[in-house]
Short mmCIF file of C-alpha atoms in Angstrom, two decimals:
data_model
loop_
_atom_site.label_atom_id
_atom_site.label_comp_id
_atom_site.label_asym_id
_atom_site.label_seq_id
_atom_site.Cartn_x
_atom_site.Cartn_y
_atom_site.Cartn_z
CA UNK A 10 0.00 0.00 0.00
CA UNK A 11 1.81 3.23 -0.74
CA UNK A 12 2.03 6.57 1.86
CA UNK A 13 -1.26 8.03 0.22
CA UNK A 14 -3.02 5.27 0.33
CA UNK A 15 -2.33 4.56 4.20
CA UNK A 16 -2.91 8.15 5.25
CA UNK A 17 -6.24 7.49 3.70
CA UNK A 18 -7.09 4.44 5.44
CA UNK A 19 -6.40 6.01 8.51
CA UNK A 20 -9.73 7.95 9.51
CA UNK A 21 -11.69 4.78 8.36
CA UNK A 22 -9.83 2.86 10.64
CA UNK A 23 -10.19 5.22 13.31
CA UNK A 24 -14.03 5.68 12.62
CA UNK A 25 -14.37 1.98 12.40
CA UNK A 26 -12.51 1.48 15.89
CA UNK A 27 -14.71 4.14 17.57
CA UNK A 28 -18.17 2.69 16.04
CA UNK A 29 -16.41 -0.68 17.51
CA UNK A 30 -16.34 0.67 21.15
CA UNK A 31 -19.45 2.67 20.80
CA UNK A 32 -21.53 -0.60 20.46
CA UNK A 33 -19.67 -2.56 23.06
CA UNK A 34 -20.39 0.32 25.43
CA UNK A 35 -24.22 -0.03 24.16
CA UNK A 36 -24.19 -3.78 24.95
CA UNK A 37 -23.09 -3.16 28.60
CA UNK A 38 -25.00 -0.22 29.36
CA UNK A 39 -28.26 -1.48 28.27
CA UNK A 40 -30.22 0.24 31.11
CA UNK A 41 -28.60 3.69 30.40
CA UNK A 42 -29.28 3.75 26.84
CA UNK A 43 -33.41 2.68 27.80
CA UNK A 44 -32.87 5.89 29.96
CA UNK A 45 -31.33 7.98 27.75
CA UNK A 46 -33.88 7.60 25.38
CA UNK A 47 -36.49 8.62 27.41
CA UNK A 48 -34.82 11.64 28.05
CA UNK A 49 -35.11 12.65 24.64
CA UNK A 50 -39.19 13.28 25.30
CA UNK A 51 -38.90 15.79 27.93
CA UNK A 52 -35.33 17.65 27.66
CA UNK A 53 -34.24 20.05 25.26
CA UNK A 54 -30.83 18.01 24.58
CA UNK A 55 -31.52 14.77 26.56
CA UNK A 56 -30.28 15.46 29.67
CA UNK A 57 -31.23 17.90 32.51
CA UNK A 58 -28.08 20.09 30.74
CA UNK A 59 -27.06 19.71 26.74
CA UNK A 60 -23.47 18.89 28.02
CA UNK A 61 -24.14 15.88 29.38
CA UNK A 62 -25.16 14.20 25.80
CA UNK A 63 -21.07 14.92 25.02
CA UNK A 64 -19.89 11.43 25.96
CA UNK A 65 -17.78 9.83 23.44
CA UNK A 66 -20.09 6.73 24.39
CA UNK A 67 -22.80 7.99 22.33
CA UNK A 68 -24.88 8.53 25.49
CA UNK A 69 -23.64 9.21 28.78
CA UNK A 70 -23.56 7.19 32.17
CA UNK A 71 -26.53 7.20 34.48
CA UNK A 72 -25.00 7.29 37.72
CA UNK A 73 -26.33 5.12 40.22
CA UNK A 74 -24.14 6.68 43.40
CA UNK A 75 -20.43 8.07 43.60
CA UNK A 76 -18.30 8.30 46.28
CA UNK A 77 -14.68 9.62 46.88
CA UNK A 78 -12.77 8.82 43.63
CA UNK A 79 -15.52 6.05 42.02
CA UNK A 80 -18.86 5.83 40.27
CA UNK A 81 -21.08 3.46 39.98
CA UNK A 82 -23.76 3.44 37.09
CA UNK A 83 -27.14 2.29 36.88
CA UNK A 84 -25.93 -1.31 35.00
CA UNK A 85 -23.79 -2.03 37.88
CA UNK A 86 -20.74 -0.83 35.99
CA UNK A 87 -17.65 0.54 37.92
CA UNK A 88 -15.25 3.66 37.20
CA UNK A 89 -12.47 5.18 38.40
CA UNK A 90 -13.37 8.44 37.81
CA UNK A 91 -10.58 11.29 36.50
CA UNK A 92 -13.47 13.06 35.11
CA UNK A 93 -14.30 14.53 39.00
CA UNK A 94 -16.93 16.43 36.89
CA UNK A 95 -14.92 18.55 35.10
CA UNK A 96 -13.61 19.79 38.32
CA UNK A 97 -16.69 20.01 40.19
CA UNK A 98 -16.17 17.13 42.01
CA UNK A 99 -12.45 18.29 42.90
CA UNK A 100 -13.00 17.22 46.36
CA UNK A 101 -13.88 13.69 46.00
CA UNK A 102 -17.73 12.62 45.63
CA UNK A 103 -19.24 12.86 49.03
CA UNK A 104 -16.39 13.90 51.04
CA UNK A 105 -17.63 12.94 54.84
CA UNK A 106 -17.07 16.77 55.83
CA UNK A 107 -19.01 18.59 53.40
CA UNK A 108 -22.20 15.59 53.90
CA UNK A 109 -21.76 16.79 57.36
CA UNK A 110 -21.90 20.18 57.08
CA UNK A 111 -24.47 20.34 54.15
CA UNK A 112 -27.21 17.99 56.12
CA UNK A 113 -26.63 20.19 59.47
CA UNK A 114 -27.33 23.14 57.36
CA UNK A 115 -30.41 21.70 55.43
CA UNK A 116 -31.69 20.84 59.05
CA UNK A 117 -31.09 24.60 60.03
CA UNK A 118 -32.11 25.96 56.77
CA UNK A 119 -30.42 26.35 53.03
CA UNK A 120 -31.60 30.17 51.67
CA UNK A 121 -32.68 33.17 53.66
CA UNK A 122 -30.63 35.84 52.43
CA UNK A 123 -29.08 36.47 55.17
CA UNK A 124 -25.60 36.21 55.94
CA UNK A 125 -24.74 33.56 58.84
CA UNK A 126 -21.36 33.11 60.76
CA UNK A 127 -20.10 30.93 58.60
CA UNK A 128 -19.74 33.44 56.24
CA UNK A 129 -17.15 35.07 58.27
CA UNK A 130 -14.52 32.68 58.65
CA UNK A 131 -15.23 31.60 54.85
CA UNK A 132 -14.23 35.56 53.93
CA UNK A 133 -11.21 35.83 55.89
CA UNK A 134 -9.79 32.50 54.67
CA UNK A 135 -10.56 33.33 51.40
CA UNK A 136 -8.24 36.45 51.74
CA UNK A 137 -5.87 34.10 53.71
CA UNK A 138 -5.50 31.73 50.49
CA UNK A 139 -5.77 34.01 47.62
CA UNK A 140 -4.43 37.46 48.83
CA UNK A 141 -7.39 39.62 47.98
CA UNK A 142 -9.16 41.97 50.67
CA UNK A 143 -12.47 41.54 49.22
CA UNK A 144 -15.11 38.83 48.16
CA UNK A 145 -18.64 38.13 46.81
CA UNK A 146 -20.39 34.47 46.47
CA UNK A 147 -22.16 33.62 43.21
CA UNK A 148 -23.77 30.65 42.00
CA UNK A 149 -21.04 29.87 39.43
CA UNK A 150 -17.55 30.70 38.04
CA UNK A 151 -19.54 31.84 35.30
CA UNK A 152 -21.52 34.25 37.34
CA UNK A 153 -18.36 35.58 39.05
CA UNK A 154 -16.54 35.80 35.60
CA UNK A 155 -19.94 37.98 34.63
CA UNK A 156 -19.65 39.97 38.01
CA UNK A 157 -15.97 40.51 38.03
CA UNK A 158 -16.15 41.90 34.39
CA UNK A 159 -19.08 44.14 34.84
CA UNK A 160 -17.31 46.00 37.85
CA UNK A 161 -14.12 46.27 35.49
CA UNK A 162 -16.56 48.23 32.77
CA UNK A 163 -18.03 50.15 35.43
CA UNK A 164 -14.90 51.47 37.09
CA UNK A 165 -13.21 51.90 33.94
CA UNK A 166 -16.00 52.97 32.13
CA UNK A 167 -14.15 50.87 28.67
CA UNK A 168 -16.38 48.57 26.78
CA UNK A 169 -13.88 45.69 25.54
CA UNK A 170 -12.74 42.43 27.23
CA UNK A 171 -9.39 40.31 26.31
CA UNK A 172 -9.10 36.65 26.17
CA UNK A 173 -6.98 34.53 25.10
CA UNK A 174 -7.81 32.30 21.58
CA UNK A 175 -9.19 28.71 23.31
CA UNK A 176 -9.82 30.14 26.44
CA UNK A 177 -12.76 28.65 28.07
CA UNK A 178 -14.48 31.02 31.04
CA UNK A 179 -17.79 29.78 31.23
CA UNK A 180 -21.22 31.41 29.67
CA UNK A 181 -19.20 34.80 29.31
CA UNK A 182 -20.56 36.26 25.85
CA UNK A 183 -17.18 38.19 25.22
CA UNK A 184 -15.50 35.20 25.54
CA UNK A 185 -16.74 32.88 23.26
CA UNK A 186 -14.67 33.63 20.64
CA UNK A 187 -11.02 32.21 19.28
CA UNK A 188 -8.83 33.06 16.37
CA UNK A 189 -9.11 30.41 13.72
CA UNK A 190 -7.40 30.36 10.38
CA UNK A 191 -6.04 33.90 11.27
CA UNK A 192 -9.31 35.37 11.73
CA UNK A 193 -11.91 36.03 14.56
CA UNK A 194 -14.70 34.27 14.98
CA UNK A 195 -16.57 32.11 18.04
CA UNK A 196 -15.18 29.21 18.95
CA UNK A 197 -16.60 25.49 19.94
CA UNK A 198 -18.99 25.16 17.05
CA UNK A 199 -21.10 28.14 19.08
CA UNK A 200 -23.78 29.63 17.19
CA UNK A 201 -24.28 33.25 16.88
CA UNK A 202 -26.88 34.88 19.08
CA UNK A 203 -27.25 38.76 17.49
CA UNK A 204 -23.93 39.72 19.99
CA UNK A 205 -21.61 42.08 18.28
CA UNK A 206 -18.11 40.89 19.50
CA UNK A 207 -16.18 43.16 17.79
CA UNK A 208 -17.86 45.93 20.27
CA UNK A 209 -17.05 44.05 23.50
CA UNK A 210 -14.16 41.01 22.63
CA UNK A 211 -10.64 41.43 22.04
CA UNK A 212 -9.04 37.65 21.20
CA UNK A 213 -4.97 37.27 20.69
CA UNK A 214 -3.29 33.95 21.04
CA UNK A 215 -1.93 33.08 24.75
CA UNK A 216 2.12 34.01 25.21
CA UNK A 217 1.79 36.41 22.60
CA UNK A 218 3.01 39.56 24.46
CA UNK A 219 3.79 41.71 21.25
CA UNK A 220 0.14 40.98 20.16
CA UNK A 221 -1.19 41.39 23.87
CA UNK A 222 0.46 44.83 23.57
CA UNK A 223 -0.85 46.31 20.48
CA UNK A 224 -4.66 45.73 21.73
CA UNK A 225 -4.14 46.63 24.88
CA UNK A 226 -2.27 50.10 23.41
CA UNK A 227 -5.72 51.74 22.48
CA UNK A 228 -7.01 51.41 26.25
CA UNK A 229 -10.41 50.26 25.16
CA UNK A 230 -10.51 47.06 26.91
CA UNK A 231 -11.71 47.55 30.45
CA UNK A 232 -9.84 44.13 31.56
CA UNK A 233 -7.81 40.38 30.44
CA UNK A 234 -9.66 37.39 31.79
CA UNK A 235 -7.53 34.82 31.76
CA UNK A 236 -6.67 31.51 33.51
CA UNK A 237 -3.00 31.37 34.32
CA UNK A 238 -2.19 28.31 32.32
CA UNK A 239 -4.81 27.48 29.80
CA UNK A 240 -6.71 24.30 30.97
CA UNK A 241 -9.66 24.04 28.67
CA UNK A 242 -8.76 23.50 24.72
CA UNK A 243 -5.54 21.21 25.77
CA UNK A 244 -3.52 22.18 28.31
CA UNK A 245 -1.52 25.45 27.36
CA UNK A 246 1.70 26.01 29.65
CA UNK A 247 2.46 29.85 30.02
CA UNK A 248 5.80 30.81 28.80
CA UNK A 249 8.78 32.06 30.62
CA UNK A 250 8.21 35.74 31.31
CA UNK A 251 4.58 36.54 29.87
CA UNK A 252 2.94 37.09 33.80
CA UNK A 253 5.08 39.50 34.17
CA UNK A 254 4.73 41.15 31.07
CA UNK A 255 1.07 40.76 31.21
CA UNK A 256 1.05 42.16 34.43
CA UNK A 257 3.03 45.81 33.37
CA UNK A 258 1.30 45.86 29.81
CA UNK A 259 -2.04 45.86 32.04
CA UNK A 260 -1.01 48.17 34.65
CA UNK A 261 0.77 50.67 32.33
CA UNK A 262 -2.60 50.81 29.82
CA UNK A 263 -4.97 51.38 32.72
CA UNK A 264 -6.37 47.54 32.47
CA UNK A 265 -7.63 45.50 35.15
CA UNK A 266 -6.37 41.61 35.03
CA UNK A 267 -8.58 39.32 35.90
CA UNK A 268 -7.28 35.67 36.94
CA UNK A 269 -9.72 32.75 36.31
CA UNK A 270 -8.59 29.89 38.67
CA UNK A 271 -11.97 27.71 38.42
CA UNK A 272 -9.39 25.34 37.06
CA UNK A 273 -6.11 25.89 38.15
CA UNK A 274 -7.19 26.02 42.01
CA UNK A 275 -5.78 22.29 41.79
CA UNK A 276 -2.61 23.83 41.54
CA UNK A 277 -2.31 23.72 45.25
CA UNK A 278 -4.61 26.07 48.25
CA UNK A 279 -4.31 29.30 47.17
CA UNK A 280 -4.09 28.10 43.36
CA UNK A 281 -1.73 29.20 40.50
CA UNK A 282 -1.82 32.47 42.15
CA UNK A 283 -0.23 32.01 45.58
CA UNK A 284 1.72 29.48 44.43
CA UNK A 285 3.97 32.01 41.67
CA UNK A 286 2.93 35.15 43.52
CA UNK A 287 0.33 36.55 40.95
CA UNK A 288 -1.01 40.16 41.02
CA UNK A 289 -4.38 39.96 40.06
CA UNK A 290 -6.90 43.08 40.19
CA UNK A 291 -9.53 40.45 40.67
CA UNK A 292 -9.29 36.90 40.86
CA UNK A 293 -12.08 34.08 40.36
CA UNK A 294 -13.11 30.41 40.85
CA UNK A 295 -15.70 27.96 41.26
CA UNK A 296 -16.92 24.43 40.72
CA UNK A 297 -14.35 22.88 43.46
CA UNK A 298 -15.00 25.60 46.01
CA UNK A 299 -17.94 24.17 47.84
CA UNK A 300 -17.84 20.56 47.56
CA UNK A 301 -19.70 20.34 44.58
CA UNK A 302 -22.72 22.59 45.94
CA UNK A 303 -23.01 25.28 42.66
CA UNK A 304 -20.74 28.12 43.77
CA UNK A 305 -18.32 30.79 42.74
CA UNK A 306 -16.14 33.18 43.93
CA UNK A 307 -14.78 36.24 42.90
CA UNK A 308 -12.13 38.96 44.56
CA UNK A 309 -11.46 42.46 44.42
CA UNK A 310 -7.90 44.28 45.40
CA UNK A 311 -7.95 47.23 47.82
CA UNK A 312 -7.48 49.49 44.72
CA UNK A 313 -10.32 47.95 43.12
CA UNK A 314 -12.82 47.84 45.64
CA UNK A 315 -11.97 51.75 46.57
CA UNK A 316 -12.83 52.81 42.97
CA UNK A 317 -16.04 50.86 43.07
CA UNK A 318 -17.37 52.52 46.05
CA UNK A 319 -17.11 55.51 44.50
CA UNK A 320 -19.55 54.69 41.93
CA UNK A 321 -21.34 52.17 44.24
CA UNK A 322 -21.12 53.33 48.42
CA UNK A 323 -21.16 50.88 51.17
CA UNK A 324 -24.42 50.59 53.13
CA UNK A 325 -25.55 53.45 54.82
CA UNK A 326 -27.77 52.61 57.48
CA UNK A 327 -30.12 56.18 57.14
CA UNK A 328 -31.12 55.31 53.55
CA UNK A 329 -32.43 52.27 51.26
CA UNK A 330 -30.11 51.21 49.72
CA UNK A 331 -31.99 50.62 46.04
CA UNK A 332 -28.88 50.73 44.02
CA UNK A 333 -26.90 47.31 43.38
CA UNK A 334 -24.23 46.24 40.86
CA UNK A 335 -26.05 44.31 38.62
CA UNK A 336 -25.16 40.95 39.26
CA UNK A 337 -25.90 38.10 41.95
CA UNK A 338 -28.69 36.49 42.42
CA UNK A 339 -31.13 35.64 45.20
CA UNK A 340 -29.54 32.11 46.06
CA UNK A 341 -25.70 33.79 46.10
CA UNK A 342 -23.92 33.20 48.96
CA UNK A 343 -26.94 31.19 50.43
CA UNK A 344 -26.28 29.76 53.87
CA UNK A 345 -26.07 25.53 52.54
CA UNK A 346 -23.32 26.96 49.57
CA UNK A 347 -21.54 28.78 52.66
CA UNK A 348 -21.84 25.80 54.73
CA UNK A 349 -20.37 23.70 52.67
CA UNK A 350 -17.66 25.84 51.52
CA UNK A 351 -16.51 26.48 54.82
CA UNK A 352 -16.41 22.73 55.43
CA UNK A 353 -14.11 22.37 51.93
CA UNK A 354 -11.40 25.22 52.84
CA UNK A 355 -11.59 24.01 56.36
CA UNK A 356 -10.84 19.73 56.05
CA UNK A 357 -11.04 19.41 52.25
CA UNK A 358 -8.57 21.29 49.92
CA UNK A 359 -6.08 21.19 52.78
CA UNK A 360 -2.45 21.51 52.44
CA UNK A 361 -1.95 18.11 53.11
CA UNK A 362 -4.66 16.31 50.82
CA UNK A 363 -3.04 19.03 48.24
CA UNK A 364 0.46 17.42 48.64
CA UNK A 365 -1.11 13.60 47.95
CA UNK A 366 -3.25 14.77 44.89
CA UNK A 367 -0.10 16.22 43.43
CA UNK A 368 1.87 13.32 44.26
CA UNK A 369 -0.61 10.95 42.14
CA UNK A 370 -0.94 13.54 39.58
CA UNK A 371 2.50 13.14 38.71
CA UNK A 372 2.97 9.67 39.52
CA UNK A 373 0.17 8.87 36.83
CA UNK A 374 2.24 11.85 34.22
CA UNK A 375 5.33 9.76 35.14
CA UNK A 376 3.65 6.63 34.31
CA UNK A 377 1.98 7.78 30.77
CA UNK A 378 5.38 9.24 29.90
CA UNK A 379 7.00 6.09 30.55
CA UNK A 380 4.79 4.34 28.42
CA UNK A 381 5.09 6.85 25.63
CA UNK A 382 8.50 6.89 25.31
CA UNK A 383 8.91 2.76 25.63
CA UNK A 384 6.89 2.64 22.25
CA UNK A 385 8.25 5.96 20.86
CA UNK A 386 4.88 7.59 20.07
CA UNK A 387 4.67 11.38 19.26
CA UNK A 388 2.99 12.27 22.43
CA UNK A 389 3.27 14.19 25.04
CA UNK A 390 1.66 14.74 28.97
CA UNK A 391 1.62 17.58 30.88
CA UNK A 392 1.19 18.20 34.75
CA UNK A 393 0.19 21.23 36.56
CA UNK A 394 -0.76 20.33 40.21
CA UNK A 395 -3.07 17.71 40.87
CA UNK A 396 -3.81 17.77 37.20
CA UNK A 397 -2.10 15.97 34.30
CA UNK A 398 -3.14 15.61 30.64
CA UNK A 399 -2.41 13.65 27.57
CA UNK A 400 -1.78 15.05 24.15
CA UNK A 401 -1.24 13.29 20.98
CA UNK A 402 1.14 15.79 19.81
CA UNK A 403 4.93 15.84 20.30
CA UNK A 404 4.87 19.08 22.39
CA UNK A 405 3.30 21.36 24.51
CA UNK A 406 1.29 23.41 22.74
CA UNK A 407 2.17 26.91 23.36
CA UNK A 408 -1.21 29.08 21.97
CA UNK A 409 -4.40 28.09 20.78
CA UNK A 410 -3.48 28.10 17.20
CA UNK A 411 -0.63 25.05 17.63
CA UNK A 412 -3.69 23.03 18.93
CA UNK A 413 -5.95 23.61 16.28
CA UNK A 414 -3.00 22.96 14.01
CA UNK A 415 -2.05 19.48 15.52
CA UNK A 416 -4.91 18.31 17.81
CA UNK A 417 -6.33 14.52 17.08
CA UNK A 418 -9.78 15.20 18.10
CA UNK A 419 -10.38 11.51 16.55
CA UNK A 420 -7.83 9.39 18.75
CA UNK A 421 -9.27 11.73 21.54
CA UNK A 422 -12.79 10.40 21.25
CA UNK A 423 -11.67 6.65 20.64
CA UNK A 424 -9.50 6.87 23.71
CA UNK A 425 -12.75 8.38 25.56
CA UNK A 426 -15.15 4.92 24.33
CA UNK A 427 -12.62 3.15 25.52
CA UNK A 428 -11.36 4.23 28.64
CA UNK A 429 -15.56 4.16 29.49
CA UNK A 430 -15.46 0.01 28.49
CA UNK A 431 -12.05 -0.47 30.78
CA UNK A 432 -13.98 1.48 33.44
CA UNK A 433 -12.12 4.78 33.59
CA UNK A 434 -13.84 8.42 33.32
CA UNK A 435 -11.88 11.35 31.83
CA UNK A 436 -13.81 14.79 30.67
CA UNK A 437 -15.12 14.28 27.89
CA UNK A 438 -13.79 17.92 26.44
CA UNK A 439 -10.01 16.81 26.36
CA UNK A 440 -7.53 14.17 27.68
CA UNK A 441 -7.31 15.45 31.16
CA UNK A 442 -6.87 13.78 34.91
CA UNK A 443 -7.37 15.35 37.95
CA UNK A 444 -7.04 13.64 40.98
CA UNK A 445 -9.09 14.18 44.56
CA UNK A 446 -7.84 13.18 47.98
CA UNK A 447 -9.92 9.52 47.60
CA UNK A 448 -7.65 9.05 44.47
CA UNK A 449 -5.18 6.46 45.18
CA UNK A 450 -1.96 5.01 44.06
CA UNK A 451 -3.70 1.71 42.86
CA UNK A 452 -6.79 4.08 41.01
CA UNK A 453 -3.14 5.51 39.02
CA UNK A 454 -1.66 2.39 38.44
CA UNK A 455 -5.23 1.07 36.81
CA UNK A 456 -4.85 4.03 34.60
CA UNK A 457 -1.63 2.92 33.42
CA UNK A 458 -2.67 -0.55 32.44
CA UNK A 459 -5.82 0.70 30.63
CA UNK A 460 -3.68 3.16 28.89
CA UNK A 461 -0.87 0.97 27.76
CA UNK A 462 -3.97 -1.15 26.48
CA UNK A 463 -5.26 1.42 24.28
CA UNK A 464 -1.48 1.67 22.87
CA UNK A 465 -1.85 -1.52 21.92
CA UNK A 466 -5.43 -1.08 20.54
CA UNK A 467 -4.07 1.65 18.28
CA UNK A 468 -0.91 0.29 17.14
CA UNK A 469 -2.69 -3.09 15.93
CA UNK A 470 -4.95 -0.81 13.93
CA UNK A 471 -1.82 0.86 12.43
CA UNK A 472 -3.81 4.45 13.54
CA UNK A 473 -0.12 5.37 14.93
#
């Protein structure tokens, strides 16, 4: 067969190979299939949210009950689960702390709108951890990442917002959009929605600082939202020397900086940021921070939270206060959420459960690499924290343009049918692990087998 004809071959081989797994993951998930199916009669995309029908399965597992680092679905079928729901479930699935503290506060009550005294010692630890004076609750990242950006318009009174091509921050309009072939446009296959981004979206590629500084040099764009490693379209390591310079292009053009860490927050207890002594103007998280309760954080500097009052006073007791910022939401910072976040900062994401999900993380990135290198594929894994991830390309991508360029979105989705038949759980988004402080060495060492199986798989097939 010549070169042509096996590059060819390849995607039928690939396709056929998926299709292969696809039906063996029908056969022994008989009882989720019946009930995905009759989800189709009563939700818009199947499930109670359209990203659950993004299995590479061609439905998704109906969990039956999950605890620490495993699931069990409705057939009876075991995982170890890397997944931890995209980071949601960060601290394990029913930790023994937060079931504690959540069914004491359902007993006492979940939503008054008032504050209680947990709130308190959540606030100040908050500071403690992440360096910033100041902090609201939301219900999401994606409602902080809304809240954190609207107070950067307001106090800058500048209409834009800069992200970084791939960057993933949630439902944020102004950053749904990527560079692609050179050009701007919105990324993931989203559809348009009547949003002019070219009004309120700047987009250059991640460790680009000469690009970063010519559309920051007009000093339209009220703030950068950015994670400090990119997480979400592969994981994107940042380059030697581009904090900084992000940090002094931002500061000397008036713009506020913005650091998402919904993700990142497994890089240790105070995050990416307290670990490499970030500067943020306002920093951000979620999903993790309360156990898996929908939550999200966001924090305001000194400097930022003095320029806001000006626009926005504190209280004053002699007058109703009508006037608000335009964000929240009646169930923010209810007193379950609160509850249960205090319970996860408190026995949870602890220095020391830190320090063994970091030590698995890399013992698994160890392992993978290992296994790479002993059949000399073109592959490479990357670790940040208690997070690890597998590309098939032969480096680190360094923007969001090398990724489009070189990603294997089909091996990707094959690997994803079957790690769910060998009983493991990754995102189904990308190739990444994340490990909680259930995960054990033996849950790694599974990973490895199943892994070097899917080597096998491929190589067989001739796919690599």
């Amino acid at each position: 067969m010549t070169a042509s004809a096996m590059q060819q071959s390849v995607p039928e081989t690939i396709d056929w190979l998926i299709d292969r797994e696809q039906e063996r993951f029908r056969r022994t998930h008989p009882r989720s299939f019946e009930d995905w199916r009759k989800g189709q009669a009563h939700f818009l995309y199947g499930g109670p949210s359209h990203w659950m029908r993004r299995w590479a399965g061609g439905f998704p597992v109906y969990a039956a009950e999950a605890k620490g680092a495993h699931i069990l679905d409705v057939d009876g079928n075991a995982y170890v689960d890397f997944a931890l729901g995209d980071t949601g479930g960060m601290c394990g699935h029913a930790p023994e702390a937060v079931t504690e503290a959540a069914v004491r506060q359902l007993r006492r009550g979940t939503t008054m709108m008032l504050p209680t005294e947990d709130s308190l010692w959540v606030g100040a630890e908050l500071s403690r951890r992440f360096g910033l004076p100041y902090w609201t609750l939301t219900t999401s990242a994606t409602d902080a990442n809304r809240g954190a950006i609207r107070i950067a318009r307001m106090i800058t009174g500048r209409p834009k917002v800069l992200v970084f091509s791939g960057c993933y921050h949630g439902g944020v309009e102004e950053a749904h959009v990527e560079i692609r072939d050179g050009k701007v446009g919105l990324r993931n296959m989203i559809h348009p929605n009547g949003v002019n981004h070219a009004a309120v979206s700047k987009v250059v590629e991640f460790n680009d600082v000469e690009a970063l500084e010519r559309a920051l040099a007009d000093e339209d764009v009220a703030c950068v939202l950015t994670e400090p490693l990119m997480t979400n379209f592969g994981m994107i390591p940042v380059a030697d020397g581009f904090h900084a310079a992000l940090r002094e292009i931002t500061r000397r053009t008036g713009t506020l900086l913005i650091i998402d860490e919904t993700h990142t927050i497994s890089s240790g207890p105070g995050g990416y940021t307290a670990l490499h002594g970030l500067e943020p103007d306002m920093l951000v998280a979620g999903k993790a921070i309360a156990g898996g309760i929908p939550a999200g954080i966001f924090g305001t500097s000194q400097a930022v939270a003095e320029r806001l009052w000006k626009i926005v006073p504190k209280v004053d007791p002699r007058v109703r206060q009508s006037a608000h910022l335009g964000i929240g939401g009646t169930l923010a910072g209810n007193a379950l959420t609160v509850a249960t976040m205090r319970a996860v900062l408190e026995h949870v994401l602890t220095p020391a459960n830190f320090e063994t999900m970091i030590a698995n993380a890399s013992r698994l990135a160890d392992a993978a690499r290992h296994v790479i290198e002993t059949h000399q594929l073109p592959w490479h894994v990357t670790q940040t924290g208690a997070r690890a991830e597998i590309m098939f390309m032969p480096r680190p991508p360094k923007n969001g343009a090398e990724v489009i360029a070189s990603r294997r979105g089909d091996l990707e989705t094959l690997l994803h049918a079957f790690y769910m038949n060998e009983g493991i759980l990754v995102t189904p988004f990308h190739t990444m692990f994340l490990m909680c402080p259930a995960t054990s060495a033996a849950d790694v060492d599974r990973h490895t087998q199943v892994f070097s199986r899917f080597i096998d798989l491929v190589r067989e097939a001739g796919v690599v």
